[in-house]
PDB file of C-alpha atoms in Angstrom:
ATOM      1  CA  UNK A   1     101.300  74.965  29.993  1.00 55.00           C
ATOM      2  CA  UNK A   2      97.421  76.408  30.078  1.00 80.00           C
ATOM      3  CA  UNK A   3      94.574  75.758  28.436  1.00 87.00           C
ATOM      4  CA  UNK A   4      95.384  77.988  25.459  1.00 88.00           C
ATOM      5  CA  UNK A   5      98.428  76.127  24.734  1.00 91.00           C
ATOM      6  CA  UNK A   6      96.436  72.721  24.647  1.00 91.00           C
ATOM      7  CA  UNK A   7      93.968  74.404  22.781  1.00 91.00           C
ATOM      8  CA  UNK A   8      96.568  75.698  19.970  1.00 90.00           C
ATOM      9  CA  UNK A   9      97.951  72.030  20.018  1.00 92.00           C
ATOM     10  CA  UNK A  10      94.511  70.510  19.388  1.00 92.00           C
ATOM     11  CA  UNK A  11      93.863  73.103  17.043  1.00 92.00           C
ATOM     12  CA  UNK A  12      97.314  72.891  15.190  1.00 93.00           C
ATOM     13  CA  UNK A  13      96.722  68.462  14.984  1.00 93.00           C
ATOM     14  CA  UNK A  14      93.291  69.147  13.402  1.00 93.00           C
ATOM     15  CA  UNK A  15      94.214  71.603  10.583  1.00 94.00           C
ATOM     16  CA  UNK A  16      97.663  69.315   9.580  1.00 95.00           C
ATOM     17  CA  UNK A  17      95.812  66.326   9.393  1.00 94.00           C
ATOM     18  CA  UNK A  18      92.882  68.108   7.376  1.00 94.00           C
ATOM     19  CA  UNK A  19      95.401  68.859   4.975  1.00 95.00           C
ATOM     20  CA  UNK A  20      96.840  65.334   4.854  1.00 96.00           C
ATOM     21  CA  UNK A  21      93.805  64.009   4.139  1.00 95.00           C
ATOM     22  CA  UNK A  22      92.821  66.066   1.394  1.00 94.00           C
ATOM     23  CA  UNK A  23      95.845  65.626  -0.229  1.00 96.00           C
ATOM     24  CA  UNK A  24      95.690  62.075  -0.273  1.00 96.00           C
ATOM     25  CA  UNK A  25      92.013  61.841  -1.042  1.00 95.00           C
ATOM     26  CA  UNK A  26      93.141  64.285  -3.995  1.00 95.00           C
ATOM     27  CA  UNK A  27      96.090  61.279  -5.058  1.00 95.00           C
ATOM     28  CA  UNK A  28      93.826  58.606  -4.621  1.00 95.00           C
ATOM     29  CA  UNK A  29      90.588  59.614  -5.673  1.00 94.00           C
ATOM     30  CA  UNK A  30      87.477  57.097  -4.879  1.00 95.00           C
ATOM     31  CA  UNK A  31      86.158  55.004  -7.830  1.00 95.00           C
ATOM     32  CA  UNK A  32      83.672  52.374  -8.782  1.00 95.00           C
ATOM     33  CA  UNK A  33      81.604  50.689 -11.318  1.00 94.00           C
ATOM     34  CA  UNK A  34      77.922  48.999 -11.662  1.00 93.00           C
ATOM     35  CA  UNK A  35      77.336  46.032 -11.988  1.00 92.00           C
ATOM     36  CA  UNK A  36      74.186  44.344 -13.551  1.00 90.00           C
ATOM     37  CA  UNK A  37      72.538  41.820 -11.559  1.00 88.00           C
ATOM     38  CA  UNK A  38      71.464  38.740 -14.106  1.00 82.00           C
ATOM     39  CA  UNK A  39      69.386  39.678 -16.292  1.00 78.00           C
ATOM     40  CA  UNK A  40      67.525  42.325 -14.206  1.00 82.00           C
ATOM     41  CA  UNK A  41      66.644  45.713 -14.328  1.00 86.00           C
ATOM     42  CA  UNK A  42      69.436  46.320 -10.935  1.00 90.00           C
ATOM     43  CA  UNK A  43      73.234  47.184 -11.051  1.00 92.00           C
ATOM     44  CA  UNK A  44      75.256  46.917  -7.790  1.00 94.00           C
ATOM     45  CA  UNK A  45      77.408  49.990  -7.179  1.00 94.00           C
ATOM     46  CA  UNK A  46      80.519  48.641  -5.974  1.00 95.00           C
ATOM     47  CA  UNK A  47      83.606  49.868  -4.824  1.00 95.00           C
ATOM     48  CA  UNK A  48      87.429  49.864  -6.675  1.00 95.00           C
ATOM     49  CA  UNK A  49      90.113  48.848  -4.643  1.00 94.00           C
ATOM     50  CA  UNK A  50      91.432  51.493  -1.814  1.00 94.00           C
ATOM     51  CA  UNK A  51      95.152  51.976  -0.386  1.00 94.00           C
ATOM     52  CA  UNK A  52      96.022  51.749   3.329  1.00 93.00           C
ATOM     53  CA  UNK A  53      95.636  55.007   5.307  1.00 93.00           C
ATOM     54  CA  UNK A  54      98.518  56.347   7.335  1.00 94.00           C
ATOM     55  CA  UNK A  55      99.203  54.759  10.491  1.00 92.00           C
ATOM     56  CA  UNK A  56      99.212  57.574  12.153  1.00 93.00           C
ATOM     57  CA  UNK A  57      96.437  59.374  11.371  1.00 93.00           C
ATOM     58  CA  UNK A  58      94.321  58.042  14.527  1.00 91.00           C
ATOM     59  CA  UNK A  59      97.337  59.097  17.209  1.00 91.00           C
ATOM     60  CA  UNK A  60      96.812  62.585  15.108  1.00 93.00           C
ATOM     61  CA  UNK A  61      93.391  62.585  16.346  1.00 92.00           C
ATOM     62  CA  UNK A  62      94.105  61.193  19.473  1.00 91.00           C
ATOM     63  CA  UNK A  63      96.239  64.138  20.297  1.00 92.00           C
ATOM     64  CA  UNK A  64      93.669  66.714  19.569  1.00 93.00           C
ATOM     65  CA  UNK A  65      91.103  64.853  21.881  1.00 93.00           C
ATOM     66  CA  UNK A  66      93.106  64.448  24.207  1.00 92.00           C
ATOM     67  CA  UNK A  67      94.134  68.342  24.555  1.00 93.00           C
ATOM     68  CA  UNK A  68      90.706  69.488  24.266  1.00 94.00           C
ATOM     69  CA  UNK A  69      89.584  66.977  26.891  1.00 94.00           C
ATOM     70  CA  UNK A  70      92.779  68.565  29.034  1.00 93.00           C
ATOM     71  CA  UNK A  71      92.133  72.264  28.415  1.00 94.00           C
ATOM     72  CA  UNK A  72      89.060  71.716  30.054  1.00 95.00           C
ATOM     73  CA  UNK A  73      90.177  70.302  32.834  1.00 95.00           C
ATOM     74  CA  UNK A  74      92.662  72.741  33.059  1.00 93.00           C
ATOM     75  CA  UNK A  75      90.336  75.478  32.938  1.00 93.00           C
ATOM     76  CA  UNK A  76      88.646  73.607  36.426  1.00 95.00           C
ATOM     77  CA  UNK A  77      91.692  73.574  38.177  1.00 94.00           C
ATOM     78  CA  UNK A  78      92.972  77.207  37.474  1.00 93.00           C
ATOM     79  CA  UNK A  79      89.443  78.409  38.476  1.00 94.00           C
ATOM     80  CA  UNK A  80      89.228  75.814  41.587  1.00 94.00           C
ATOM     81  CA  UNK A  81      92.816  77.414  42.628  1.00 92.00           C
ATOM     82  CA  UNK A  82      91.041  80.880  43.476  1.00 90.00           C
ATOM     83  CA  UNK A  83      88.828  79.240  46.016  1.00 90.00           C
ATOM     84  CA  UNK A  84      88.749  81.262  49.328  1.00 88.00           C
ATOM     85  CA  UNK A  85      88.855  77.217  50.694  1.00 87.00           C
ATOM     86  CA  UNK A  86      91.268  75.886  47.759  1.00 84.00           C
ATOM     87  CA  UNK A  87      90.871  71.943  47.533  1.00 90.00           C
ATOM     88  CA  UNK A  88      93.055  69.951  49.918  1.00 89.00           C
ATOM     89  CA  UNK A  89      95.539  67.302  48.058  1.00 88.00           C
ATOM     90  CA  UNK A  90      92.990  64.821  48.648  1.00 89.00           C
ATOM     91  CA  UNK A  91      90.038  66.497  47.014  1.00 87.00           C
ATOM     92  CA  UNK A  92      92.866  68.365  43.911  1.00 89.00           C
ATOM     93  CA  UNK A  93      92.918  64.246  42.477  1.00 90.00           C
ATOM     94  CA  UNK A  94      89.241  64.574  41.499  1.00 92.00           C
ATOM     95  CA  UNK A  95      89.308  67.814  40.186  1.00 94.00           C
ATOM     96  CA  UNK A  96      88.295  68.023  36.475  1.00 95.00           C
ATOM     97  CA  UNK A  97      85.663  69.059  33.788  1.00 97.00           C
ATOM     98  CA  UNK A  98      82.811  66.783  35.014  1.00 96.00           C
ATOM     99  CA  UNK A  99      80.949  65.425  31.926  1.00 96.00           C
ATOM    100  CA  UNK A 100      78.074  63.269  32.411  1.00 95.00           C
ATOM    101  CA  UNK A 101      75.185  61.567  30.319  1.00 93.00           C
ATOM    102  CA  UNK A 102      72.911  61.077  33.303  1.00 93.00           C
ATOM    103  CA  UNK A 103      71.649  63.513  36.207  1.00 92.00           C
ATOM    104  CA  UNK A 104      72.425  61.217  38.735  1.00 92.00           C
ATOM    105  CA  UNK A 105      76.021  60.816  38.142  1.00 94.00           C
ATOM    106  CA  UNK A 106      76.315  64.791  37.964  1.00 94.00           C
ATOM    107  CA  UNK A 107      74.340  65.878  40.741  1.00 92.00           C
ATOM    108  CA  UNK A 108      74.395  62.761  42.602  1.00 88.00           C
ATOM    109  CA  UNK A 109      71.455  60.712  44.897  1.00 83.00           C
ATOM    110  CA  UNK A 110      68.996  62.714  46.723  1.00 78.00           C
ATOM    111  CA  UNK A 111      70.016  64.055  49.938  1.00 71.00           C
ATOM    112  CA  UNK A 112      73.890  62.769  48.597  1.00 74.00           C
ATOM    113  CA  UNK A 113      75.300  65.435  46.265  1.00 68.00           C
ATOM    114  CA  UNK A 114      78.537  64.253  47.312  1.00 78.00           C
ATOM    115  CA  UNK A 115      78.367  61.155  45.102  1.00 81.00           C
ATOM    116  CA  UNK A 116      78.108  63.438  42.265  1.00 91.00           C
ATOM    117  CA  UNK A 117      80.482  64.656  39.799  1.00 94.00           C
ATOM    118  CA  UNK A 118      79.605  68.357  39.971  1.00 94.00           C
ATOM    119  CA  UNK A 119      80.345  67.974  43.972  1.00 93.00           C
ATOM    120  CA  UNK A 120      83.587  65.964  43.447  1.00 93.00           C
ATOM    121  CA  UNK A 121      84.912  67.394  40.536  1.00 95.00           C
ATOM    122  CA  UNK A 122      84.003  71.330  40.389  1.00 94.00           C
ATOM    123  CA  UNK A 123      82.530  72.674  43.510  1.00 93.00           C
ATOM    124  CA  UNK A 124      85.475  75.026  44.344  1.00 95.00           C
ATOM    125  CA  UNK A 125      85.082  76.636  40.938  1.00 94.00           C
ATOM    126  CA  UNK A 126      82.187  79.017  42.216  1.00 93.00           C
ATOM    127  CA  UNK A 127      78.518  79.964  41.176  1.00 94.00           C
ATOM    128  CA  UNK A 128      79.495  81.735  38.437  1.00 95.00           C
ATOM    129  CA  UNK A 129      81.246  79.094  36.620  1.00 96.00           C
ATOM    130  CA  UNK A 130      79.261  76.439  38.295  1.00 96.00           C
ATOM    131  CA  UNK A 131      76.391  77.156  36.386  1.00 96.00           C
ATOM    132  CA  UNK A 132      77.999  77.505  33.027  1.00 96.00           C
ATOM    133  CA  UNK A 133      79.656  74.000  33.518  1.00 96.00           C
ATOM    134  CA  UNK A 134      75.952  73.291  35.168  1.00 96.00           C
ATOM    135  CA  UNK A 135      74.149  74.218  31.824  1.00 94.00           C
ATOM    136  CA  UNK A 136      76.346  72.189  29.443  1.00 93.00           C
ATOM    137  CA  UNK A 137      75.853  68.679  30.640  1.00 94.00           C
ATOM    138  CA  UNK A 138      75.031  66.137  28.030  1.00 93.00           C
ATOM    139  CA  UNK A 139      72.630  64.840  29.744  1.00 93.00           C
ATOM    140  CA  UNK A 140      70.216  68.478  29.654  1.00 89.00           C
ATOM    141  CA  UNK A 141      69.136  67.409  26.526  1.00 76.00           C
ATOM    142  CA  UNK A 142      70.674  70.288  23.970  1.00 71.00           C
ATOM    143  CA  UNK A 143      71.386  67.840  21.371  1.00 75.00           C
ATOM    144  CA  UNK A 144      71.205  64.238  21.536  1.00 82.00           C
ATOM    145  CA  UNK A 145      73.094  62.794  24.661  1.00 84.00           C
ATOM    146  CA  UNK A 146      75.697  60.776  23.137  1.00 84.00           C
ATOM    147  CA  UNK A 147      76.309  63.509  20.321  1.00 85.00           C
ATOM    148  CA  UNK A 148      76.924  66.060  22.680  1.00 89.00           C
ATOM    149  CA  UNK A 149      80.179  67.702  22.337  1.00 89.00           C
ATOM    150  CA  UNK A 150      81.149  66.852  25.409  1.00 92.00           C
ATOM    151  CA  UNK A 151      79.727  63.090  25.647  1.00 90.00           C
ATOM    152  CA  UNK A 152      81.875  62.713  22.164  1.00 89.00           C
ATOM    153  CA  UNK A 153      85.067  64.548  23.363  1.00 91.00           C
ATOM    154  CA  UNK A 154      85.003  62.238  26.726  1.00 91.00           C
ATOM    155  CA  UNK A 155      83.597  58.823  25.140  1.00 88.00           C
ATOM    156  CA  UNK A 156      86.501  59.215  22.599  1.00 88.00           C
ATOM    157  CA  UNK A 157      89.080  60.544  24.723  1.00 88.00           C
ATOM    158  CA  UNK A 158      88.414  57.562  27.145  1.00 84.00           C
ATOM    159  CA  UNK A 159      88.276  54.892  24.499  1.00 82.00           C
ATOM    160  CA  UNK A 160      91.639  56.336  22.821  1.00 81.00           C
ATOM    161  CA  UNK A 161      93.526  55.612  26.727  1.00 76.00           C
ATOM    162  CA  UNK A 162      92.511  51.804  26.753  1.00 71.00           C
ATOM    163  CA  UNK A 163      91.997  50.690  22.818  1.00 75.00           C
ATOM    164  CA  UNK A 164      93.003  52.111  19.249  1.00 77.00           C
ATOM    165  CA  UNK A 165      91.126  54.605  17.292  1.00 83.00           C
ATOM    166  CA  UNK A 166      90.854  53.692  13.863  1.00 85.00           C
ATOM    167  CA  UNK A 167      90.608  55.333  10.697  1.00 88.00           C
ATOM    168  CA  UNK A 168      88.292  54.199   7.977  1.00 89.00           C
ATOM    169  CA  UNK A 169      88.013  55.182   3.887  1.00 91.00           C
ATOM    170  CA  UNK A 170      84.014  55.595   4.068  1.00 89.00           C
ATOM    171  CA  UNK A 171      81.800  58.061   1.472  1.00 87.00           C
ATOM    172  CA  UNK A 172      81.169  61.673   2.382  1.00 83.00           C
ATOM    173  CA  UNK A 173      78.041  62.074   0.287  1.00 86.00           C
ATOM    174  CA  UNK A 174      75.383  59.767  -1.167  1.00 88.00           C
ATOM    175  CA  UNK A 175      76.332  58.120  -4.514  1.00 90.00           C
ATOM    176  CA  UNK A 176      75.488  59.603  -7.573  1.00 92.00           C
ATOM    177  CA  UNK A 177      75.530  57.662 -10.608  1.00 91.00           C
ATOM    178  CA  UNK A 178      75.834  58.552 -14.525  1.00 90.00           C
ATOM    179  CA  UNK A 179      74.473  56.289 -17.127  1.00 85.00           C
ATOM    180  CA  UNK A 180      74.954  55.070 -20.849  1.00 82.00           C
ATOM    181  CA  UNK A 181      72.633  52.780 -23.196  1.00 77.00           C
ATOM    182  CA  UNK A 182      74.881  50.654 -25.287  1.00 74.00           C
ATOM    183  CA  UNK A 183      72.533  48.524 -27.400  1.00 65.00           C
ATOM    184  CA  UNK A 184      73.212  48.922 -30.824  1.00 65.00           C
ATOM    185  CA  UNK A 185      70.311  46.517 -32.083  1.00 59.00           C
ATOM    186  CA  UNK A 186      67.573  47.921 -30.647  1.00 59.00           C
ATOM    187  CA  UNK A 187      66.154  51.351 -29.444  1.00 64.00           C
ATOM    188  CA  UNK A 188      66.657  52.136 -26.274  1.00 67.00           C
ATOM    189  CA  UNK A 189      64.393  52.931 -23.705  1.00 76.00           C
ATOM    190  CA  UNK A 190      64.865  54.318 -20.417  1.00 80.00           C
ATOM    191  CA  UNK A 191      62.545  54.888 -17.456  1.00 85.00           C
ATOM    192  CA  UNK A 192      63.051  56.415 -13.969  1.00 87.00           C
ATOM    193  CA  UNK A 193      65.615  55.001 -11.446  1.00 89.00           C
ATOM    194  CA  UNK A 194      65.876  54.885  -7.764  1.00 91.00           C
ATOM    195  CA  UNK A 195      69.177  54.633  -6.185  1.00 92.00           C
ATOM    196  CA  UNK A 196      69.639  52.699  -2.666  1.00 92.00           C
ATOM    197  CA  UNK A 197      72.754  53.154  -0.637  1.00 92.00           C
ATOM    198  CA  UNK A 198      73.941  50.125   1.403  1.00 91.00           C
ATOM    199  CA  UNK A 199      76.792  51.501   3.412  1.00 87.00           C
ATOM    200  CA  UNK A 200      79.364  53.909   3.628  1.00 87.00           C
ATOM    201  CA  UNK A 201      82.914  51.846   3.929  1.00 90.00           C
ATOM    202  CA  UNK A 202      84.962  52.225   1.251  1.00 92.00           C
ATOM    203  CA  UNK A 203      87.104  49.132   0.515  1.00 92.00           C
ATOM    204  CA  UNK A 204      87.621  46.893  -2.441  1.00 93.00           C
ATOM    205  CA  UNK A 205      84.516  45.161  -3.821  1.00 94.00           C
ATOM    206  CA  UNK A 206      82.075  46.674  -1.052  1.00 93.00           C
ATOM    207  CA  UNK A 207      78.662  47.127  -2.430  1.00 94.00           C
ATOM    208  CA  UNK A 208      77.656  50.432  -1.711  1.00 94.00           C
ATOM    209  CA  UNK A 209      74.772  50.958  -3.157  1.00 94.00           C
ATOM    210  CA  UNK A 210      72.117  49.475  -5.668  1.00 94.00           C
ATOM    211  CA  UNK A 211      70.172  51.162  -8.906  1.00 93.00           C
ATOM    212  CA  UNK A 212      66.964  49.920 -10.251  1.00 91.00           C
ATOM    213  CA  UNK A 213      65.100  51.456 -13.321  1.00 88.00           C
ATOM    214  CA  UNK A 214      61.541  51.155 -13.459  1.00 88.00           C
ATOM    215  CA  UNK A 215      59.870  48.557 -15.621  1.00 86.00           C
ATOM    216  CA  UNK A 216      60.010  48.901 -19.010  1.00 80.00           C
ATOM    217  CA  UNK A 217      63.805  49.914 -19.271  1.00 79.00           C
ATOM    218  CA  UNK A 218      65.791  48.247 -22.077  1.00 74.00           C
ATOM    219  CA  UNK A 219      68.423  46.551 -20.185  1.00 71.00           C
ATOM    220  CA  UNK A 220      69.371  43.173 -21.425  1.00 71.00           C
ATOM    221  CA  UNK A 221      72.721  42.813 -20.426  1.00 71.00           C
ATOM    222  CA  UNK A 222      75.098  44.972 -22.191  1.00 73.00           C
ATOM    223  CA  UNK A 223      73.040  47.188 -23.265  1.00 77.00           C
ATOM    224  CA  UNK A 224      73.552  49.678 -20.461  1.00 80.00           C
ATOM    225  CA  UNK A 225      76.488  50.950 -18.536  1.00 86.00           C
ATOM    226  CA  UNK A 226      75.769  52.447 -15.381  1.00 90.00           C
ATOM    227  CA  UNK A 227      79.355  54.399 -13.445  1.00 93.00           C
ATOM    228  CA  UNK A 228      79.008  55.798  -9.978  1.00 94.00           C
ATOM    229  CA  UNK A 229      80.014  59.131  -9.020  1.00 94.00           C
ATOM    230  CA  UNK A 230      81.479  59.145  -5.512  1.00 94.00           C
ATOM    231  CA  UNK A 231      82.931  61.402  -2.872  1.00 93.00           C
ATOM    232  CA  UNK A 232      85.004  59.925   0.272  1.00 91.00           C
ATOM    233  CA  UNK A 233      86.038  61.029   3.291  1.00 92.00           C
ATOM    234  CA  UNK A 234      88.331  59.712   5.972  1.00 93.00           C
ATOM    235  CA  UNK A 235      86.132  58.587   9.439  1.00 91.00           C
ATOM    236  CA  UNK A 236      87.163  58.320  12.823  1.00 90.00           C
ATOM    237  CA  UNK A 237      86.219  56.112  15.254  1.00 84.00           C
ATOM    238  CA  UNK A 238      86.152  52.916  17.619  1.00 78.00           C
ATOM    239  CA  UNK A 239      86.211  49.829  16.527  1.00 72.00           C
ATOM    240  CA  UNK A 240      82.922  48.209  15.649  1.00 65.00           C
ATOM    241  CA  UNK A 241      79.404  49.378  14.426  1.00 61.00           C
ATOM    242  CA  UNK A 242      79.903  52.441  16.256  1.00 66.00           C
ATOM    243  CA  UNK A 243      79.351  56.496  15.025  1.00 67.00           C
ATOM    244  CA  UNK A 244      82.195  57.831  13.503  1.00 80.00           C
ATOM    245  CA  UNK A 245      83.786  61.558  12.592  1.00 86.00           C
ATOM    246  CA  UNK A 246      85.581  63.008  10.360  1.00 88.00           C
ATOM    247  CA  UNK A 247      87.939  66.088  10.793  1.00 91.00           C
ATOM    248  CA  UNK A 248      85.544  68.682   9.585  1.00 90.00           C
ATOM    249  CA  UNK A 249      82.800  67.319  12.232  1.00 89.00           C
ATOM    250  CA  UNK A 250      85.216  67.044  15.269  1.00 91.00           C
ATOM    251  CA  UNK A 251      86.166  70.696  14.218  1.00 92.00           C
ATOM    252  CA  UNK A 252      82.984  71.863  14.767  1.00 92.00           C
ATOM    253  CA  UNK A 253      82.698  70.450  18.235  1.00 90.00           C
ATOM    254  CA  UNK A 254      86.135  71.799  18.812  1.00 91.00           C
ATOM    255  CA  UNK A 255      84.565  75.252  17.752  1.00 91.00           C
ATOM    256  CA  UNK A 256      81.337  74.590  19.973  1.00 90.00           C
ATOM    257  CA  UNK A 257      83.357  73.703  23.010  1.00 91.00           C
ATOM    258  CA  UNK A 258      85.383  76.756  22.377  1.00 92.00           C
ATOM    259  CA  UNK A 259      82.403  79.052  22.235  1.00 92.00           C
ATOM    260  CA  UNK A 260      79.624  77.557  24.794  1.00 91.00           C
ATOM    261  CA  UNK A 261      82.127  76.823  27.353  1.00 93.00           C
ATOM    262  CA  UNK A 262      86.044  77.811  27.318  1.00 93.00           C
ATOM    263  CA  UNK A 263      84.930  81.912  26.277  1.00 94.00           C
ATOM    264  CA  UNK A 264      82.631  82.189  29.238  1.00 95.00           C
ATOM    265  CA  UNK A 265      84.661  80.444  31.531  1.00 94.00           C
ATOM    266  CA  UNK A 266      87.958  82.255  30.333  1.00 93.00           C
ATOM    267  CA  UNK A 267      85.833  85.862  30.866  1.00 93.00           C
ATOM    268  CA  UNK A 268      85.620  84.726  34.710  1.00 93.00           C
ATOM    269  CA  UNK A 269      89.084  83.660  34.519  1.00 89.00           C
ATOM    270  CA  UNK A 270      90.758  86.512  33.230  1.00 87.00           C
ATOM    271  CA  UNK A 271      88.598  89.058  36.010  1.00 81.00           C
TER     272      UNK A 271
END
């Protein structure tokens, strides 16, 4: 098995689950309702109740991690392998995609480039390839380090080895809102409204946002009806108040691994 295959795989784990989800997202669709708060001029946007997501969504994503974090490594050992000095069995344990979030741990102390990854992990690879893998370190400052394409591929990959990914119901878009004035006694009268969104987990009773018309809005209670309009998505991610993904965003730093790193190095590869 090569990189390809792993990539396929990855590839192949992505689009099924895509599918799943939108299908089931499609079957249960999110919905909500406002809530006035007393006697004031706030609702609370709050959310319906949600069914349990497949078990085995997160080992889906798990997989396709995983097989992007191997086709990289892959891709280190095949080049490694046409070393005039090919690693010894001692140094082919260490050999891998080195990925790191600070210089030091890449390039190593001063005067010890040893103790770095790029040393221990990809020095038979040659300057070629060197500097590609060289140029794509997190820590270069492209994007923001721990969004890095890499620094999420390895923190994820890592985390999925020792603990559980889990998959979350949260909203893919701020919430809209529609509107109705009920009173019957009175004239109506409605002024401007800001909308503030609270979070974006979707489970039963969450508040996820809160409305507030401007003063001078008729809303005594039951004179207005206020209905959310909301859009979910299915989020990735470890446990606790850290970021999360969905399919469509791990794609894309599938497709930005693919084309910043795997083409060039497969060019020098396939020489």
């Amino acid at each position: 098995m090569d990189h390809h295959e792993k990539l396929a795989w990855s590839s192949q784990h992505l689009h099924a689950l895509d599918l799943e989800i939108k299908d089931f997202i499609k079957r249960h669709p999110f919905t909500g309702r406002g809530e006035q708060e007393g006697n004031s001029r706030r609702f609370g946007i709050l959310a319906d109740d949600y069914p349990l997501l497949p078990p085995h969504w997160p080992l889906m994503v798990g997989d396709a991690i995983h097989n992007l974090r191997g086709a990289l490594d892959h891709m280190i050992w095949a080049l490694s392998l046409r070393s005039k000095t090919p690693p010894s069995v001692d140094d082919s344990t260490k050999i891998l995609f080195p990925i790191c979030t600070k210089e030091e741990w890449y390039i190593g102390k001063p005067k010890m480039p040893q103790g770095g990854a790029r040393w221990k992990c990809a020095r038979f690879i040659g300057d070629e390839a060197l500097a590609i893998v060289d140029g794509c370190q997190p820590y270069r400052g492209v994007y923001p380090v721990h969004e890095h394409p890499l620094a999420v591929i390895a923190a994820y990959s890592n985390h999925d080895k020792h603990r559980n990914l889990v998959a979350s119901a949260a909203l893919a878009q701020p919430v809209q809102f529609t509107f109705k004035v009920t009173a019957h006694n009175r004239q109506g009268v409605i002024k401007p409204a800001t909308i503030t969104q609270t979070q974006q987990w979707f489970y039963k009773d969450a508040k996820l946002a809160v409305v507030e018309f401007a003063e001078g809005t008729t809303c005594d209670p039951g004179e207005m009806e206020v209905r959310p309009v909301l859009e979910g998505t299915v989020a990735f991610g470890k446990e606790g108040p850290e970021p999360t993904f969905d399919v469509t965003a791990l794609e894309e730093i599938s497709y930005n691994i693919l084309r910043e790193i795997i083409v060039p190095l497969d060019a020098i590869l396939c020489r």
